[in-house]
Amino acid sequence: MTYVETRAALARRRHAGGLTPAEHRRVLEDLEGHWGRYARLELAEDMLIDAARLAEVHRLRAYDAVHLASAVILARRPGGETLFVSWDDQLDAAAAREGLRLVRRRRR
């Protein structure tokens, strides 16, 4: 889901004028180049239950709640650091309330 949502968000931003064609290509190349380093989780029933709870508690959209539940599960695992990145202020706030470390992005 993350891959699809990222590509969709980048396309929307490009077509809205927030990214030049060159910036869009560069960001897509970065995504492709780093994609193998991202942790992946299978969508299991316990994650869906956690996501449903998070959606209710934080008033999130369904996919946002699934992303947050995934990050919370990863953060609970020993070793390694989980960083949370989004372009949504409400989702960032929910992640912070869940104790996740946020990567702050530059605003245009």
XYZ file of N, CA and C in Angstrom:
324
model
N 0.807 -1.191 0.000
C 0.000 0.000 0.000
C 0.854 1.260 0.000
N 1.932 1.241 0.741
C 2.774 2.434 0.840
C 3.326 2.833 -0.523
N 3.769 1.856 -1.280
C 4.341 2.146 -2.588
C 3.307 2.818 -3.491
N 2.106 2.254 -3.529
C 1.039 2.806 -4.369
C 0.662 4.203 -3.892
N 0.489 4.374 -2.600
C 0.110 5.686 -2.075
C 1.196 6.733 -2.326
N 2.452 6.334 -2.212
C 3.546 7.270 -2.459
C 3.547 7.713 -3.912
N 3.454 6.751 -4.819
C 3.434 7.103 -6.240
C 2.219 7.972 -6.575
N 1.074 7.664 -5.999
C -0.135 8.452 -6.255
C 0.021 9.875 -5.719
N 0.582 10.015 -4.521
C 0.773 11.346 -3.930
C 1.759 12.171 -4.746
N 2.821 11.529 -5.207
C 3.803 12.242 -6.027
C 3.191 12.683 -7.363
N 2.371 11.828 -7.943
C 1.713 12.191 -9.202
C 0.757 13.365 -8.997
N -0.007 13.323 -7.898
C -0.918 14.445 -7.613
C -0.131 15.740 -7.428
N 0.956 15.648 -6.699
C 1.765 16.848 -6.454
C 2.371 17.373 -7.750
N 2.834 16.479 -8.589
C 3.403 16.872 -9.880
C 2.360 17.589 -10.727
N 1.172 17.016 -10.823
C 0.138 17.589 -11.675
C -0.468 18.865 -11.085
N -0.323 19.048 -9.777
C -0.803 20.282 -9.143
C 0.244 21.392 -9.217
N 1.425 21.063 -9.747
C 2.473 22.069 -9.894
C 3.439 22.143 -8.727
N 3.307 21.234 -7.760
C 4.196 21.242 -6.603
C 5.562 20.643 -6.871
N 5.698 19.912 -7.967
C 6.976 19.340 -8.379
C 7.169 19.605 -9.865
N 8.373 19.981 -10.230
C 8.688 20.109 -11.653
C 8.853 18.695 -12.218
N 8.819 18.554 -13.538
C 9.063 17.221 -14.109
C 10.404 16.635 -13.656
N 11.439 17.466 -13.598
C 12.757 16.974 -13.166
C 12.729 16.546 -11.704
N 12.079 17.329 -10.845
C 11.981 16.956 -9.425
C 11.193 15.662 -9.264
N 10.123 15.533 -10.024
C 9.303 14.328 -9.969
C 10.121 13.098 -10.356
N 10.857 13.205 -11.462
C 11.712 12.083 -11.884
C 12.748 11.747 -10.816
N 13.369 12.763 -10.228
C 14.403 12.546 -9.210
C 13.822 11.858 -7.965
N 12.644 12.296 -7.536
C 12.019 11.688 -6.362
C 11.630 10.240 -6.655
N 11.101 9.980 -7.855
C 10.765 8.601 -8.226
C 12.008 7.724 -8.270
N 13.106 8.259 -8.795
C 14.363 7.494 -8.819
C 14.836 7.190 -7.408
N 14.711 8.166 -6.502
C 15.083 7.936 -5.098
C 14.211 6.863 -4.472
N 12.900 6.952 -4.732
C 11.989 5.942 -4.192
C 12.380 4.554 -4.684
N 12.580 4.423 -5.985
C 12.953 3.119 -6.546
C 14.282 2.635 -5.984
N 15.233 3.545 -5.851
C 16.552 3.172 -5.361
C 16.574 2.736 -3.906
N 15.672 3.282 -3.105
C 15.651 2.988 -1.672
C 14.567 1.991 -1.274
N 13.680 1.670 -2.195
C 12.528 0.844 -1.853
C 12.922 -0.477 -1.191
N 13.974 -1.086 -1.626
C 14.408 -2.363 -1.056
C 14.812 -2.284 0.404
N 15.093 -1.090 0.893
C 15.492 -0.905 2.294
C 14.303 -0.731 3.229
N 13.109 -0.566 2.688
C 11.925 -0.368 3.513
C 11.472 -1.701 4.097
N 11.038 -1.661 5.351
C 10.483 -2.858 5.986
C 9.102 -3.114 5.411
N 8.767 -4.380 5.265
C 7.451 -4.753 4.741
C 6.787 -5.703 5.730
N 5.515 -5.493 5.910
C 4.732 -6.364 6.783
C 3.560 -6.928 6.001
N 3.229 -8.170 6.293
C 2.022 -8.756 5.722
C 0.819 -8.160 6.442
N -0.217 -7.903 5.701
C -1.441 -7.373 6.289
C -2.185 -8.535 6.940
N -2.105 -8.601 8.266
C -2.709 -9.697 9.018
C -3.873 -9.173 9.859
N -4.661 -10.087 10.361
C -5.859 -9.693 11.109
C -5.527 -8.850 12.331
N -4.454 -9.178 13.047
C -4.126 -8.383 14.232
C -3.758 -6.947 13.855
N -3.129 -6.768 12.699
C -2.816 -5.416 12.250
C -4.101 -4.667 11.886
N -5.024 -5.344 11.250
C -6.293 -4.706 10.900
C -7.080 -4.291 12.139
N -7.036 -5.111 13.163
C -7.709 -4.767 14.420
C -7.053 -3.549 15.050
N -5.711 -3.531 15.072
C -4.989 -2.359 15.583
C -5.309 -1.118 14.748
N -5.345 -1.280 13.433
C -5.629 -0.157 12.546
C -7.042 0.384 12.782
N -7.993 -0.491 12.980
C -9.364 -0.053 13.242
C -9.429 0.755 14.537
N -8.727 0.289 15.561
C -8.686 1.024 16.826
C -8.050 2.388 16.636
N -6.909 2.421 15.925
C -6.216 3.686 15.689
C -7.071 4.646 14.853
N -7.813 4.116 13.887
C -8.693 4.955 13.069
C -9.743 5.638 13.943
N -10.283 4.887 14.883
C -11.295 5.454 15.768
C -10.692 6.463 16.745
N -9.587 6.084 17.371
C -8.957 6.945 18.382
C -8.485 8.262 17.780
N -7.857 8.188 16.606
C -7.237 9.374 16.002
C -8.038 9.959 14.836
N -9.204 9.364 14.551
C -10.063 9.834 13.446
C -9.317 9.841 12.112
N -8.703 8.719 11.811
C -7.895 8.587 10.597
C -8.678 7.922 9.474
N -8.241 8.180 8.244
C -8.739 7.429 7.093
C -8.199 6.001 7.195
N -8.851 5.092 6.526
C -8.521 3.670 6.661
C -7.067 3.358 6.322
N -6.591 3.772 5.146
C -5.209 3.453 4.773
C -4.213 4.139 5.698
N -4.511 5.355 6.144
C -3.623 6.025 7.089
C -3.520 5.229 8.386
N -4.644 4.692 8.836
C -4.637 3.886 10.057
C -3.821 2.609 9.877
N -3.887 2.003 8.704
C -3.088 0.799 8.438
C -1.599 1.143 8.427
N -1.245 2.260 7.821
C 0.162 2.685 7.834
C 0.640 2.929 9.259
N -0.168 3.607 10.044
C 0.214 3.883 11.428
C 0.329 2.589 12.224
N -0.617 1.680 12.072
C -0.551 0.393 12.779
C 0.716 -0.363 12.392
N 1.077 -0.329 11.124
C 2.309 -0.997 10.674
C 3.531 -0.407 11.357
N 3.586 0.911 11.407
C 4.729 1.574 12.039
C 4.801 1.269 13.531
N 3.652 1.240 14.194
C 3.624 0.920 15.627
C 4.135 -0.506 15.861
N 3.707 -1.444 15.015
C 4.177 -2.830 15.132
C 5.684 -2.900 14.929
N 6.195 -2.209 13.906
C 7.643 -2.206 13.661
C 8.405 -1.572 14.820
N 7.868 -0.524 15.385
C 8.546 0.170 16.486
C 8.651 -0.709 17.729
N 7.738 -1.632 17.889
C 7.760 -2.530 19.053
C 8.817 -3.626 18.927
N 9.302 -3.858 17.718
C 10.292 -4.916 17.504
C 11.652 -4.495 18.073
N 12.374 -5.439 18.633
C 13.695 -5.092 19.152
C 14.686 -4.786 18.024
N 15.597 -3.872 18.301
C 16.630 -3.527 17.333
C 16.095 -2.659 16.218
N 16.966 -1.892 15.663
C 16.560 -1.035 14.557
C 15.697 0.123 15.018
N 15.694 1.151 14.232
C 14.940 2.346 14.558
C 13.804 2.509 13.551
N 12.642 2.858 14.041
C 11.503 3.100 13.173
C 11.262 4.598 13.090
N 11.341 5.132 11.889
C 11.055 6.543 11.644
C 9.755 6.630 10.881
N 8.926 7.600 11.223
C 7.633 7.747 10.572
C 7.648 8.994 9.706
N 7.272 8.818 8.437
C 7.245 9.929 7.490
C 5.877 9.957 6.822
N 5.279 11.130 6.791
C 4.050 11.300 6.017
C 3.971 12.750 5.565
N 3.005 13.032 4.718
C 2.763 14.395 4.257
C 1.401 14.862 4.757
N 0.975 14.284 5.869
C -0.350 14.561 6.406
C -0.204 14.973 7.867
N -0.604 16.192 8.187
C -0.443 16.707 9.547
C -1.227 15.900 10.571
N -2.437 15.474 10.220
C -3.243 14.693 11.154
C -2.596 13.335 11.426
N -2.072 12.713 10.398
C -1.400 11.430 10.566
C -0.116 11.600 11.359
N 0.647 12.663 11.089
C 1.851 12.943 11.875
C 1.517 13.103 13.355
N 0.462 13.845 13.649
C 0.064 14.072 15.042
C -0.319 12.753 15.716
N -1.042 11.901 14.991
C -1.420 10.594 15.540
C -0.180 9.747 15.802
N 0.770 9.763 14.873
C 2.014 8.998 15.049
C 2.782 9.498 16.265
N 2.843 10.794 16.443
C 3.535 11.356 17.602
C 2.835 10.921 18.894
N 1.506 10.950 18.900
C 0.769 10.516 20.099
C 0.990 9.034 20.391
N 1.289 8.260 19.348
C 1.583 6.834 19.529
C 3.049 6.593 19.896
N 3.823 7.673 20.021
C 5.207 7.556 20.466
C 6.219 7.313 19.368
N 5.831 7.498 18.119
C 6.764 7.277 17.014
C 7.636 8.504 16.788
N 8.837 8.266 16.310
C 9.752 9.347 15.965
C 9.444 9.797 14.540
N 9.168 11.086 14.379
C 8.774 11.628 13.090
C 9.973 12.196 12.339
N 9.946 12.046 11.036
C 10.885 12.735 10.173
C 10.143 13.970 9.694
N 10.670 15.114 10.031
C 10.026 16.376 9.632
C 10.391 16.696 8.197
N 9.437 17.119 7.447
C 9.662 17.444 6.058
C 9.633 18.964 5.891
N 10.281 19.421 4.856
C 10.268 20.859 4.552
C 8.939 21.227 3.951
N 8.430 22.337 4.355
C 7.191 22.852 3.774
C 7.550 23.805 2.655
N 6.743 23.795 1.608
C 6.948 24.742 0.492
C 6.042 25.905 0.675
